[in-house]
mmCIF file of C-alpha atoms and ligand atoms in Angstrom:
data_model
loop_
_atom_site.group_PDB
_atom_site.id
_atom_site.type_symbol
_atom_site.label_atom_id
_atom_site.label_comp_id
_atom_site.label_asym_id
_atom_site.label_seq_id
_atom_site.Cartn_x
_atom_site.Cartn_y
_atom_site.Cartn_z
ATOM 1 C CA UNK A 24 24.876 0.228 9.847
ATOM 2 C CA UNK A 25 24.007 -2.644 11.909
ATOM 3 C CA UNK A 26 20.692 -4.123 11.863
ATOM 4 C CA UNK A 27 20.080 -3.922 15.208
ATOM 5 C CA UNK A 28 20.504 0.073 14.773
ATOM 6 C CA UNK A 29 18.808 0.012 11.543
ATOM 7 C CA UNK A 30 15.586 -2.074 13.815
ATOM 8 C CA UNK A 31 15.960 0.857 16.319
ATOM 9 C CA UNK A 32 15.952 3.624 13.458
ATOM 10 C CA UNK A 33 12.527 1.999 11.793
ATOM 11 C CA UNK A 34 10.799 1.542 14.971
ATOM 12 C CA UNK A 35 11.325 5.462 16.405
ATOM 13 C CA UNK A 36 10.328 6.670 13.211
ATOM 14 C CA UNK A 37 6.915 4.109 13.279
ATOM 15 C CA UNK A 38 6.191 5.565 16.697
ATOM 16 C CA UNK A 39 7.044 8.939 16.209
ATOM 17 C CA UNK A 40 10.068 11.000 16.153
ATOM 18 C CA UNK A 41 11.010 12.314 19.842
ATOM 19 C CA UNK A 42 12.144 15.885 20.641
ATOM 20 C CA UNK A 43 9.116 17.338 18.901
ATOM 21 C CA UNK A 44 5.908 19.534 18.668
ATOM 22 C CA UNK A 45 2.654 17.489 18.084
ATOM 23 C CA UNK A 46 -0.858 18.901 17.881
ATOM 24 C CA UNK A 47 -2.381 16.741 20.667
ATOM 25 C CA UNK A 48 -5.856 18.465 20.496
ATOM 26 C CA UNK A 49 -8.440 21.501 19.821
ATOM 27 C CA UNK A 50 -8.367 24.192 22.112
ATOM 28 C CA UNK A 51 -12.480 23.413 22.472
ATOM 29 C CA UNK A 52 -11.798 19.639 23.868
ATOM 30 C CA UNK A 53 -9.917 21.360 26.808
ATOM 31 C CA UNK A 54 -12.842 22.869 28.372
ATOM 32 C CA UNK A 55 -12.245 24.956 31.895
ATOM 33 C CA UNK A 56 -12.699 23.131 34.505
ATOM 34 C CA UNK A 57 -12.941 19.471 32.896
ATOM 35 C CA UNK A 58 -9.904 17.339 32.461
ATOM 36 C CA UNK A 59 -8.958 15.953 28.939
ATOM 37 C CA UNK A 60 -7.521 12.749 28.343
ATOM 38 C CA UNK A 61 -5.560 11.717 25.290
ATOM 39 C CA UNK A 62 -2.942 9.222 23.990
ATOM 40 C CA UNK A 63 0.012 10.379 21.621
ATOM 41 C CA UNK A 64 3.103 8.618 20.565
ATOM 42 C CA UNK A 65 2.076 5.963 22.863
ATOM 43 C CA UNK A 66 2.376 7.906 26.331
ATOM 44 C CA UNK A 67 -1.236 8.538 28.026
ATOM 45 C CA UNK A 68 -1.001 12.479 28.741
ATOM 46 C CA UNK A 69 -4.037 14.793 30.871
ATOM 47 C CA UNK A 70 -4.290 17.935 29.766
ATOM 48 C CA UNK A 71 -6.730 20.601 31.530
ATOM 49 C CA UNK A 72 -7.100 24.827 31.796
ATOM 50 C CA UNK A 73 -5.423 26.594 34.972
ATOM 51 C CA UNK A 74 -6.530 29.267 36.525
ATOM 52 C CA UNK A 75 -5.574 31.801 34.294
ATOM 53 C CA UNK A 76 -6.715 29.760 31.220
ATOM 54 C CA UNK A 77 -3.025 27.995 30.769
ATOM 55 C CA UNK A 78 -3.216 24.348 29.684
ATOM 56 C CA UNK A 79 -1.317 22.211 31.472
ATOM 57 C CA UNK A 80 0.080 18.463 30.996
ATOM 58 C CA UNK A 81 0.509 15.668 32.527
ATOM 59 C CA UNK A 82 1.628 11.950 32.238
ATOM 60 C CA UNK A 83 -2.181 10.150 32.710
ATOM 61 C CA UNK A 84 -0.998 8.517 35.914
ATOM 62 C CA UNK A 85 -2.046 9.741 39.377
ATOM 63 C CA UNK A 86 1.497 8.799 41.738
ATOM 64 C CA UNK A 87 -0.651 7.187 44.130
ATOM 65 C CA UNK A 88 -1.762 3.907 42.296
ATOM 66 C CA UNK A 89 -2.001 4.862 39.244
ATOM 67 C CA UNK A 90 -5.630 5.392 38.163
ATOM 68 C CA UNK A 91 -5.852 8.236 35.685
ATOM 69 C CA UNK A 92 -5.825 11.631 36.208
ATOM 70 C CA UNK A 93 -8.001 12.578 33.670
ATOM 71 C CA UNK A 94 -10.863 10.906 35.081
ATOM 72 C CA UNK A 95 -10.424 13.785 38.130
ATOM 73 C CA UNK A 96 -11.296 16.920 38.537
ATOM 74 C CA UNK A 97 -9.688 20.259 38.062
ATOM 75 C CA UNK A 98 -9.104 21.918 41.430
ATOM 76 C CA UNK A 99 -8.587 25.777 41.832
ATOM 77 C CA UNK A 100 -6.204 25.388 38.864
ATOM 78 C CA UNK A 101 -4.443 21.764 39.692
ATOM 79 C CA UNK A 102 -5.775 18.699 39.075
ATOM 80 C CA UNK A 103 -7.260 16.349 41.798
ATOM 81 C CA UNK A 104 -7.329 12.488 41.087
ATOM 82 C CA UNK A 105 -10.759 10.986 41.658
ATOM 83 C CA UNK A 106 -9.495 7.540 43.163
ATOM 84 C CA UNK A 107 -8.468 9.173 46.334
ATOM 85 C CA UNK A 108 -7.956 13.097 45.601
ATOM 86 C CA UNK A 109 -4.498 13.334 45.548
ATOM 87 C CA UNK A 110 -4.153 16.554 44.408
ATOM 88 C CA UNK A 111 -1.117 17.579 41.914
ATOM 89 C CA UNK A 112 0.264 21.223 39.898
ATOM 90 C CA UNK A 113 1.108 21.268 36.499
ATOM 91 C CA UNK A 114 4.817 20.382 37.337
ATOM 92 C CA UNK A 115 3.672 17.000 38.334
ATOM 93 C CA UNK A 116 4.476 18.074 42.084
ATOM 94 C CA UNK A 117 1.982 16.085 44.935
ATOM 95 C CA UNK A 118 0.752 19.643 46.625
ATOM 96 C CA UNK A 119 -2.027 17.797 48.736
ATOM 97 C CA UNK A 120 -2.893 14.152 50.241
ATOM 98 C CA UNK A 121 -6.211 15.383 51.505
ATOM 99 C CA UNK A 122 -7.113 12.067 53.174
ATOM 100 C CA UNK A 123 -3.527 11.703 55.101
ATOM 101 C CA UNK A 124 -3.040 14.785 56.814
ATOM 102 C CA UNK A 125 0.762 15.847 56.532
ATOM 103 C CA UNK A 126 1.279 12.628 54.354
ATOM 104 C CA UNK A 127 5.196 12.490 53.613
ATOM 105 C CA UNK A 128 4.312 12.586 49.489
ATOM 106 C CA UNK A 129 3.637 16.291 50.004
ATOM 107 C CA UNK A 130 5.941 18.275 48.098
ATOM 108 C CA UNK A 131 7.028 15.566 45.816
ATOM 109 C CA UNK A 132 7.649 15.833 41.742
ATOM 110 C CA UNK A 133 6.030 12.401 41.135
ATOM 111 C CA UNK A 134 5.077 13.029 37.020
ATOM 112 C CA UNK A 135 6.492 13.923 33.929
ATOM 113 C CA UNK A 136 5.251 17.268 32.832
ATOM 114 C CA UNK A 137 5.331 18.569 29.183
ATOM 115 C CA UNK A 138 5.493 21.827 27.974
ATOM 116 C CA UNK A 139 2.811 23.192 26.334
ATOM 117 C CA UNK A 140 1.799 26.023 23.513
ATOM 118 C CA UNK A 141 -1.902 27.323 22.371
ATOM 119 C CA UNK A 142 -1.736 28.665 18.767
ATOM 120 C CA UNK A 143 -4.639 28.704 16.447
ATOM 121 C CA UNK A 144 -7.413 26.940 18.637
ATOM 122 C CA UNK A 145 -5.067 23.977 18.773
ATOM 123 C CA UNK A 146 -3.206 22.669 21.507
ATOM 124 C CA UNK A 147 0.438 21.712 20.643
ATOM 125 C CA UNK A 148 2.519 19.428 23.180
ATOM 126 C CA UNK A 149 6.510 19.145 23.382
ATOM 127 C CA UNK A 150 7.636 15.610 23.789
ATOM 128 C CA UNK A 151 11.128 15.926 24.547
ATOM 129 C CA UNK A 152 14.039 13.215 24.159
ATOM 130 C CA UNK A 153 17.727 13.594 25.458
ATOM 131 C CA UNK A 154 18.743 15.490 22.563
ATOM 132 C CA UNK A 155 16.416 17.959 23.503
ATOM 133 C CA UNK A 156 14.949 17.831 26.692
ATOM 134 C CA UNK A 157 13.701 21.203 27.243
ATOM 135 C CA UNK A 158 10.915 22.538 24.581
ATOM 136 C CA UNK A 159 12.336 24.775 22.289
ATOM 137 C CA UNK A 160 10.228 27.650 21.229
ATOM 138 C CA UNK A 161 6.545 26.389 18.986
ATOM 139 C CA UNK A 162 7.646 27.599 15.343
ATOM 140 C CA UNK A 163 4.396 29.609 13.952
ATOM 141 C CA UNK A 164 3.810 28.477 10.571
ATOM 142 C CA UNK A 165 3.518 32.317 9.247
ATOM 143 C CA UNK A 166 0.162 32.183 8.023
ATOM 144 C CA UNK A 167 -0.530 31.492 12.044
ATOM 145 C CA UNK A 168 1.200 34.893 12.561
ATOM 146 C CA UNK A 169 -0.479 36.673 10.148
ATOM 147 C CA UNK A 170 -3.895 37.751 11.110
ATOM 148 C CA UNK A 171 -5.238 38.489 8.248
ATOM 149 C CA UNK A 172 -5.209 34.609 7.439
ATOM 150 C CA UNK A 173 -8.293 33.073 8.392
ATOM 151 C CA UNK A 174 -8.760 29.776 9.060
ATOM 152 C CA UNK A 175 -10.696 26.808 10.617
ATOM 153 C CA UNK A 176 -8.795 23.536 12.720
ATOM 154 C CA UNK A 177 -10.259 20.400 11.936
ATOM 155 C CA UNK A 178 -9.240 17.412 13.544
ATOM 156 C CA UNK A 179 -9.817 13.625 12.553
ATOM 157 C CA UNK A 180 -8.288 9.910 13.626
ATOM 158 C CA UNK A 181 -7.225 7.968 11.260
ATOM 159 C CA UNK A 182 -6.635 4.111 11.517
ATOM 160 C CA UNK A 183 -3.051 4.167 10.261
ATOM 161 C CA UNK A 184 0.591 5.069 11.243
ATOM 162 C CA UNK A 185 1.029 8.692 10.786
ATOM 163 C CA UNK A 186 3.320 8.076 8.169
ATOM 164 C CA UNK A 187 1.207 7.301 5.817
ATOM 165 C CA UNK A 188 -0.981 10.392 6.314
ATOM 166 C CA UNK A 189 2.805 12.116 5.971
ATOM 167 C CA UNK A 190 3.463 10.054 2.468
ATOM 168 C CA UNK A 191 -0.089 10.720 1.235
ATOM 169 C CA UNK A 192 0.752 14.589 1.939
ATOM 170 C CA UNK A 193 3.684 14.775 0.160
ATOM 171 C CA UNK A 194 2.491 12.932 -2.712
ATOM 172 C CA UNK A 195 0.025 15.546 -4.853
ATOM 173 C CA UNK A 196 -0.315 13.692 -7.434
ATOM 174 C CA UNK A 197 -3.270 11.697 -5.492
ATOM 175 C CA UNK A 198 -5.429 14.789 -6.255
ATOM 176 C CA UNK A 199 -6.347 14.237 -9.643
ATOM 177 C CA UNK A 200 -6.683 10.195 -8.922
ATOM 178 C CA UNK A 201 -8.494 9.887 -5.609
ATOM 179 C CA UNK A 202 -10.312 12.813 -5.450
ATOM 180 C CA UNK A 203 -11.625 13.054 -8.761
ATOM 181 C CA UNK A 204 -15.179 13.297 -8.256
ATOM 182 C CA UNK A 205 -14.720 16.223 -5.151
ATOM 183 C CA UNK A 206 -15.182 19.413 -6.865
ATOM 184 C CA UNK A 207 -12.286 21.831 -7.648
ATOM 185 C CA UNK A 208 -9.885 18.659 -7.104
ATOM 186 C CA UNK A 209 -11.265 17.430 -10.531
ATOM 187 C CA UNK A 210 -8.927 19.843 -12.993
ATOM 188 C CA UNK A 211 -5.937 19.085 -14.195
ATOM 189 C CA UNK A 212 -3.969 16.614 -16.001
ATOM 190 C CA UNK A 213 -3.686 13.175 -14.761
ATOM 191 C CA UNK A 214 -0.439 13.114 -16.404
ATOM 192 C CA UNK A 215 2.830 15.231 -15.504
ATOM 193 C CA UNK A 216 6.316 15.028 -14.097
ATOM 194 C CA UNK A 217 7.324 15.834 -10.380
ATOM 195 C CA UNK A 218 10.007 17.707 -9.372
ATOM 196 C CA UNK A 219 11.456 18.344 -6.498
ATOM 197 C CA UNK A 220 13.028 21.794 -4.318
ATOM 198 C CA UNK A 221 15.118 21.500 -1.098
ATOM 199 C CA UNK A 222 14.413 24.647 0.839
ATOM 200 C CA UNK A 223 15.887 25.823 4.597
ATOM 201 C CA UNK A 224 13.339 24.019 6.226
ATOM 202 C CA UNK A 225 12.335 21.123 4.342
ATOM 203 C CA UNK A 226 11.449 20.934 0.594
ATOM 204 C CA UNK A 227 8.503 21.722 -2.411
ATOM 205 C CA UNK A 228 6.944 19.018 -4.006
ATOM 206 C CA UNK A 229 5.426 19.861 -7.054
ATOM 207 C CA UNK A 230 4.140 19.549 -10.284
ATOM 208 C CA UNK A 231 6.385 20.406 -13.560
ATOM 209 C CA UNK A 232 3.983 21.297 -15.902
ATOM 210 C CA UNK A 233 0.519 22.080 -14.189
ATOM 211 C CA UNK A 234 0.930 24.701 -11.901
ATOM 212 C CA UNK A 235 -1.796 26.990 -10.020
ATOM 213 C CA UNK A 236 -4.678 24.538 -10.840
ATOM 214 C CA UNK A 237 -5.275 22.585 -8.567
ATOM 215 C CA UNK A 238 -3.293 20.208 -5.799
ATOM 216 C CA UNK A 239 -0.403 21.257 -7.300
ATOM 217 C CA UNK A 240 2.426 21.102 -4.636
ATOM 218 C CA UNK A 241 3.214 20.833 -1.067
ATOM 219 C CA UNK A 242 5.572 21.975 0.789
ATOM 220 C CA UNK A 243 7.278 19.681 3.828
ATOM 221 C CA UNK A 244 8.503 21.472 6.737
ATOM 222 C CA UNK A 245 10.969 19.240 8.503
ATOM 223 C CA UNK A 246 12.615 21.553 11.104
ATOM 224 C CA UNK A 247 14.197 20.408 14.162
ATOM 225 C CA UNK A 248 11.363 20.484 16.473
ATOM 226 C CA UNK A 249 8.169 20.209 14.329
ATOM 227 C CA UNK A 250 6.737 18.571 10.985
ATOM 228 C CA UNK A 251 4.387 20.306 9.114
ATOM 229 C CA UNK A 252 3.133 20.800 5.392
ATOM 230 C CA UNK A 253 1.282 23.783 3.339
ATOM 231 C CA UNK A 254 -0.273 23.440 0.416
ATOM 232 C CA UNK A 255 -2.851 25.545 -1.598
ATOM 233 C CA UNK A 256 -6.087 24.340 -3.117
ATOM 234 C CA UNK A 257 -7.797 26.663 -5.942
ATOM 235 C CA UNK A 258 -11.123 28.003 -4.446
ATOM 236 C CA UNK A 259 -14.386 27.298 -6.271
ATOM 237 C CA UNK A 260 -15.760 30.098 -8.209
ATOM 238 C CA UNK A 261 -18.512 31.775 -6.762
ATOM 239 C CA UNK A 262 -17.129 30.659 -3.174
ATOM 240 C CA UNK A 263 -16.556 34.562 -2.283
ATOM 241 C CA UNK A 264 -13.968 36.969 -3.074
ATOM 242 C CA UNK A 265 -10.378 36.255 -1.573
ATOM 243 C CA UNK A 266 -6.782 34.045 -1.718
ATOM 244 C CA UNK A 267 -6.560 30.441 -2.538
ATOM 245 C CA UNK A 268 -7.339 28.113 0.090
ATOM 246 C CA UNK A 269 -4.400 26.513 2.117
ATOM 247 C CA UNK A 270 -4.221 24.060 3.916
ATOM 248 C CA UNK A 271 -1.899 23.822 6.834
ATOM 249 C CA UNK A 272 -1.480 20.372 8.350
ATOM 250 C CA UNK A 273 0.109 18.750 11.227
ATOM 251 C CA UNK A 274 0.239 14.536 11.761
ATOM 252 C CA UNK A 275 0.278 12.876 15.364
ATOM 253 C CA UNK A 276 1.224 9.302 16.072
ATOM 254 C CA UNK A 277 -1.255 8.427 18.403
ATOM 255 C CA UNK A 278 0.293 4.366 18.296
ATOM 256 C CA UNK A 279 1.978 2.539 15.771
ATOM 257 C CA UNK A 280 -1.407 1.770 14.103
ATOM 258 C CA UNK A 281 -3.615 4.989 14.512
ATOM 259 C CA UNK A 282 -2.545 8.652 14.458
ATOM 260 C CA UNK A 283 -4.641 12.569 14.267
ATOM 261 C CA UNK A 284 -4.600 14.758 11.674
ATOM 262 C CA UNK A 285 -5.231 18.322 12.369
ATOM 263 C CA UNK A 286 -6.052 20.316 9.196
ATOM 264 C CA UNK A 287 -6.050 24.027 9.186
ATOM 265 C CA UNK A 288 -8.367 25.153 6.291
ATOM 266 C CA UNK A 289 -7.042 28.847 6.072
ATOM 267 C CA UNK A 290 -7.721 31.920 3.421
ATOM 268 C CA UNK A 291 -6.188 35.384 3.484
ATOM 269 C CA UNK A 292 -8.961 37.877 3.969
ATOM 270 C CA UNK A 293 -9.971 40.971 5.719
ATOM 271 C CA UNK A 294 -13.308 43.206 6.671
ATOM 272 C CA UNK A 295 -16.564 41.611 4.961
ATOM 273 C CA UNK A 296 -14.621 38.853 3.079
ATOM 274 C CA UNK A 297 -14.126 37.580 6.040
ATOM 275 C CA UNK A 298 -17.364 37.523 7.834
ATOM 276 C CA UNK A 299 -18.795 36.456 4.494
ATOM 277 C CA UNK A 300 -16.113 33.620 4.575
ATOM 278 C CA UNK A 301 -16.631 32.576 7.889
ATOM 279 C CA UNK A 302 -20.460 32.138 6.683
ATOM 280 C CA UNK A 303 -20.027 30.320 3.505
ATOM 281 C CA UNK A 304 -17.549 28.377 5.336
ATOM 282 C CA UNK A 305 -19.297 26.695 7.938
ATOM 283 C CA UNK A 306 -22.727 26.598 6.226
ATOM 284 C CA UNK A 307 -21.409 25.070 2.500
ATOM 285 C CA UNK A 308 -18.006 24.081 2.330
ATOM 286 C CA UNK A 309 -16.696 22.819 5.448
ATOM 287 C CA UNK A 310 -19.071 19.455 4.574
ATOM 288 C CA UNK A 311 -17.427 19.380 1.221
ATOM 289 C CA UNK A 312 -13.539 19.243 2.502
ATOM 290 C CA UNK A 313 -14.804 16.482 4.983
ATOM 291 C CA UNK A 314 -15.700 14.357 2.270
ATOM 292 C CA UNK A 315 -12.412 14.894 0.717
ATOM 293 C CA UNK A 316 -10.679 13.975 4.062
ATOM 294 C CA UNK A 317 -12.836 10.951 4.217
ATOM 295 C CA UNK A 318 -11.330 9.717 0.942
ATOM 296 C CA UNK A 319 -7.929 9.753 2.084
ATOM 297 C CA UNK A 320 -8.792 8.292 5.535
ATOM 298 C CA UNK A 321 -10.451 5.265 3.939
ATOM 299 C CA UNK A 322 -7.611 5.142 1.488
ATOM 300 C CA UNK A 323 -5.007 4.731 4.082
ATOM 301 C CA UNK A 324 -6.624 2.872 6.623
ATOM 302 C CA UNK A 325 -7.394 -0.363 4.406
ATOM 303 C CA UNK A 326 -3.570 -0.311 3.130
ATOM 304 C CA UNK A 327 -1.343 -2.988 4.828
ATOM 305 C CA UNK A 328 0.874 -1.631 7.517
ATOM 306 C CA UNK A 329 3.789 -2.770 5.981
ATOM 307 C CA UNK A 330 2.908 -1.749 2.445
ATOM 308 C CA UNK A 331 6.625 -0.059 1.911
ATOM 309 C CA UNK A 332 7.942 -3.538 1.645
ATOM 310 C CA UNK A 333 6.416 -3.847 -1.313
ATOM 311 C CA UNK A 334 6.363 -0.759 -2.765
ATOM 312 C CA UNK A 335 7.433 -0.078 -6.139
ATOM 313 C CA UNK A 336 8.059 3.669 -6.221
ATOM 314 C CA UNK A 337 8.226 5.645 -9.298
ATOM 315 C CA UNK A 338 9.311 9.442 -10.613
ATOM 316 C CA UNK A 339 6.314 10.456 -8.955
ATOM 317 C CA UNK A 340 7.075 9.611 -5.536
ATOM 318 C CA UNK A 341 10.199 11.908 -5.126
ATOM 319 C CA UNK A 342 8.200 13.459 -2.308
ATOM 320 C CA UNK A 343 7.689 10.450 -0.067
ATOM 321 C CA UNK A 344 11.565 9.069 -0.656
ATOM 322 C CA UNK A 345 12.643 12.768 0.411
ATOM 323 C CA UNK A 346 10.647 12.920 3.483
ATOM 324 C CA UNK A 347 11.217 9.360 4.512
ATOM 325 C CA UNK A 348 15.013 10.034 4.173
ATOM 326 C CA UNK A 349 14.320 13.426 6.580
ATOM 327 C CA UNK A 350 12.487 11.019 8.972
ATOM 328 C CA UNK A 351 15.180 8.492 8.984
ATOM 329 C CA UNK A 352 18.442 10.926 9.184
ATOM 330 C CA UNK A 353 16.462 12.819 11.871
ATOM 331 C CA UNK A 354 15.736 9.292 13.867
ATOM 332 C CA UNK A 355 19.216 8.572 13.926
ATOM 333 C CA UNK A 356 20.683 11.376 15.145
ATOM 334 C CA UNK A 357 18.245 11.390 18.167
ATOM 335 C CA UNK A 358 18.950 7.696 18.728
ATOM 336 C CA UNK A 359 23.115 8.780 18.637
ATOM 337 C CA UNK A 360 22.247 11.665 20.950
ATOM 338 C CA UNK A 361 20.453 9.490 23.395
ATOM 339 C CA UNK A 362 22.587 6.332 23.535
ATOM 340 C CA UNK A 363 25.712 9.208 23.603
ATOM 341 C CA UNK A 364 23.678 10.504 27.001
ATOM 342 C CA UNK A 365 23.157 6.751 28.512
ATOM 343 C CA UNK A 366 26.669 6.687 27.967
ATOM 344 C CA UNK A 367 27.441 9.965 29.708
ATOM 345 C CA UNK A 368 25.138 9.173 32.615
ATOM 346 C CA UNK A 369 26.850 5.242 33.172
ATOM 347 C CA UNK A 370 30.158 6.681 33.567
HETATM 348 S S1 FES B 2 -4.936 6.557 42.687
HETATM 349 FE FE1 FES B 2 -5.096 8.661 42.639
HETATM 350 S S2 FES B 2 -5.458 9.259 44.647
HETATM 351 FE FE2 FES B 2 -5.307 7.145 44.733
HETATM 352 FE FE1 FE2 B 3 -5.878 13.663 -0.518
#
């Protein structure tokens, strides 16, 4: 491989792979009627609630001069720049110049839309590439689909690339190490093997010998168009009646520097376990997993960004070699799919 190509390779995964589902924010921060502003893999995107409730997106760029769109306002269902109030649908089609009547711009696709898809109070944007330029369908995670799951989204920035949060998920042996003073994430052994499980959509990280005690494993999903990871957390006696607590989580590149992390804190319950969860959730433990978060965040953010350099990997890190070889065999056969399209489209 030439280095060039191998440059190329390293800097799409560092931004962010293309031709992908990202969590880009919580169904809350799109509020009716208010534009929302946010920045992932680099491209400023508006996202705000039609009519019927339907979030749409845009590229952050009115077509007129460029001021953005998510400073406007949202106008019987489109969005309406404040600059000038150029008004424009969620196809990124001019529908009104208000202050040029009959204004020649009329009618004209001027923006990149992206699709979008609302699951679990999150709001999940497609950012395609030329290998796949039209959003394929959102893959649930099943315990999405499942309503008896019951869960919370939280959502945090971190001051790294997203591939560290990525590493630092696929690497449960941290549990025992960083989070030793956080409650349940205390048991265990510090010492064990790792082994590792290729499945039809990714693989299972996970301890050999301590199993069902704590941070035990994870498991990577590495599909086509999203990247995801599960893994289950043993609940605190006393806590309430119910599953294991799993955690669902999603990474977004924001830059090359910072990215979100959108957590799903989830437990399989029905009737008064539920309500009683919901409770116990919000008023004693939701504090508690923040803290935990915060440990990681402050972990990651204060390592170099070119720490893999250095590294010196061990058995244990069978999980962060595996997914950085997904990442990188995925990366190059978008890069070979798009340079085969610049190809097509120059002849
Ligand atoms: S910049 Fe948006 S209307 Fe002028
Ligand atoms: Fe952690």
């Amino acid at each position: 491989m030439s280095t060039d190509l191998k440059d190329r390779i390293e800097r799409r995964i560092n931004q962010g792979l293309l031709g992908q589902w990202y969590a880009a924010a919580k169904s809350v921060q799109v509020k009716p009627g208010r534009p929302h502003g946010v920045t992932i893999l680099g491209r400023n995107l508006v996202l705000w609630r039609d009519q019927a409730g339907k979030v749409q997106c845009l590229e952050d760029f009115c077509p007129h001069r460029g001021a953005k769109l998510s400073r406007g306002e949202v106008h019987e269902g489109n969005i309406a720049c404040r600059y000038h109030g150029v008004i424009l649908d969620g196809t990124g089609t001019i529908l009104q110049v208000p202050a040029m009547p009959e204004c020649a711009l009329e009618g004209r696709r001027a923006i990149e839309s992206f699709t979008v898809h609302e699951a679990r109070d999150c709001v999940f944007v497609y950012m395609p590439n030329a290998e796949r330029p039209t959003a394929p369908p959102f893959q649930e995670p099943a315990e999405f689909l499942d309503a008896e799951w019951e869960g919370f989204v939280c959502m945090s920035r971190w001051g790294c690339n997203y591939r560290y949060a990525l590493d630092n998920l696929a690497d449960p042996m941290h549990g025992c190490y960083l989070h030793a003073q956080s409650f349940t994430l205390a048991y265990g052994a510090k010492q064990d093997l790792m082994k590792l499980d290729r499945t039809d959509d990714g693989f299972i990280v996970s301890r050999v010998q301590q199993q069902g005690e704590n941070f035990d494993w994870t498991h990577m999903v590495v599909t086509e168009p999203q990247t995801y990871c599960r893994l289950d957390i043993p609940y605190p006696n006393g806590a309430g009646p119910g599953s294991v607590f799993r955690i669902i989580g999603f990474t977004t590149p924001i830059d090359e520097t910072s990215c979100y992390v959108f957590f799903w804190r989830m437990r399989k319950l029905t009737g008064l376990a539920r309500q009683s969860w919901r409770f116990l959730y919000r008023a004693a433990l939701e504090e508690r997993h923040w803290h935990v978060l915060e440990q990681d965040r402050e972990m990651l953010e204060d390592m170099p960004d070119d720490a893999r350099m250095r590294e010196m990997l061990y058995q244990h890190d069978i999980g962060v070699s595996r997914m950085r070889q997904m990442l990188t065999r995925a990366a190059k056969a978008q890069i070979a799919a798009e340079d085969a399209a610049a190809a097509r489209a120059a002849v």
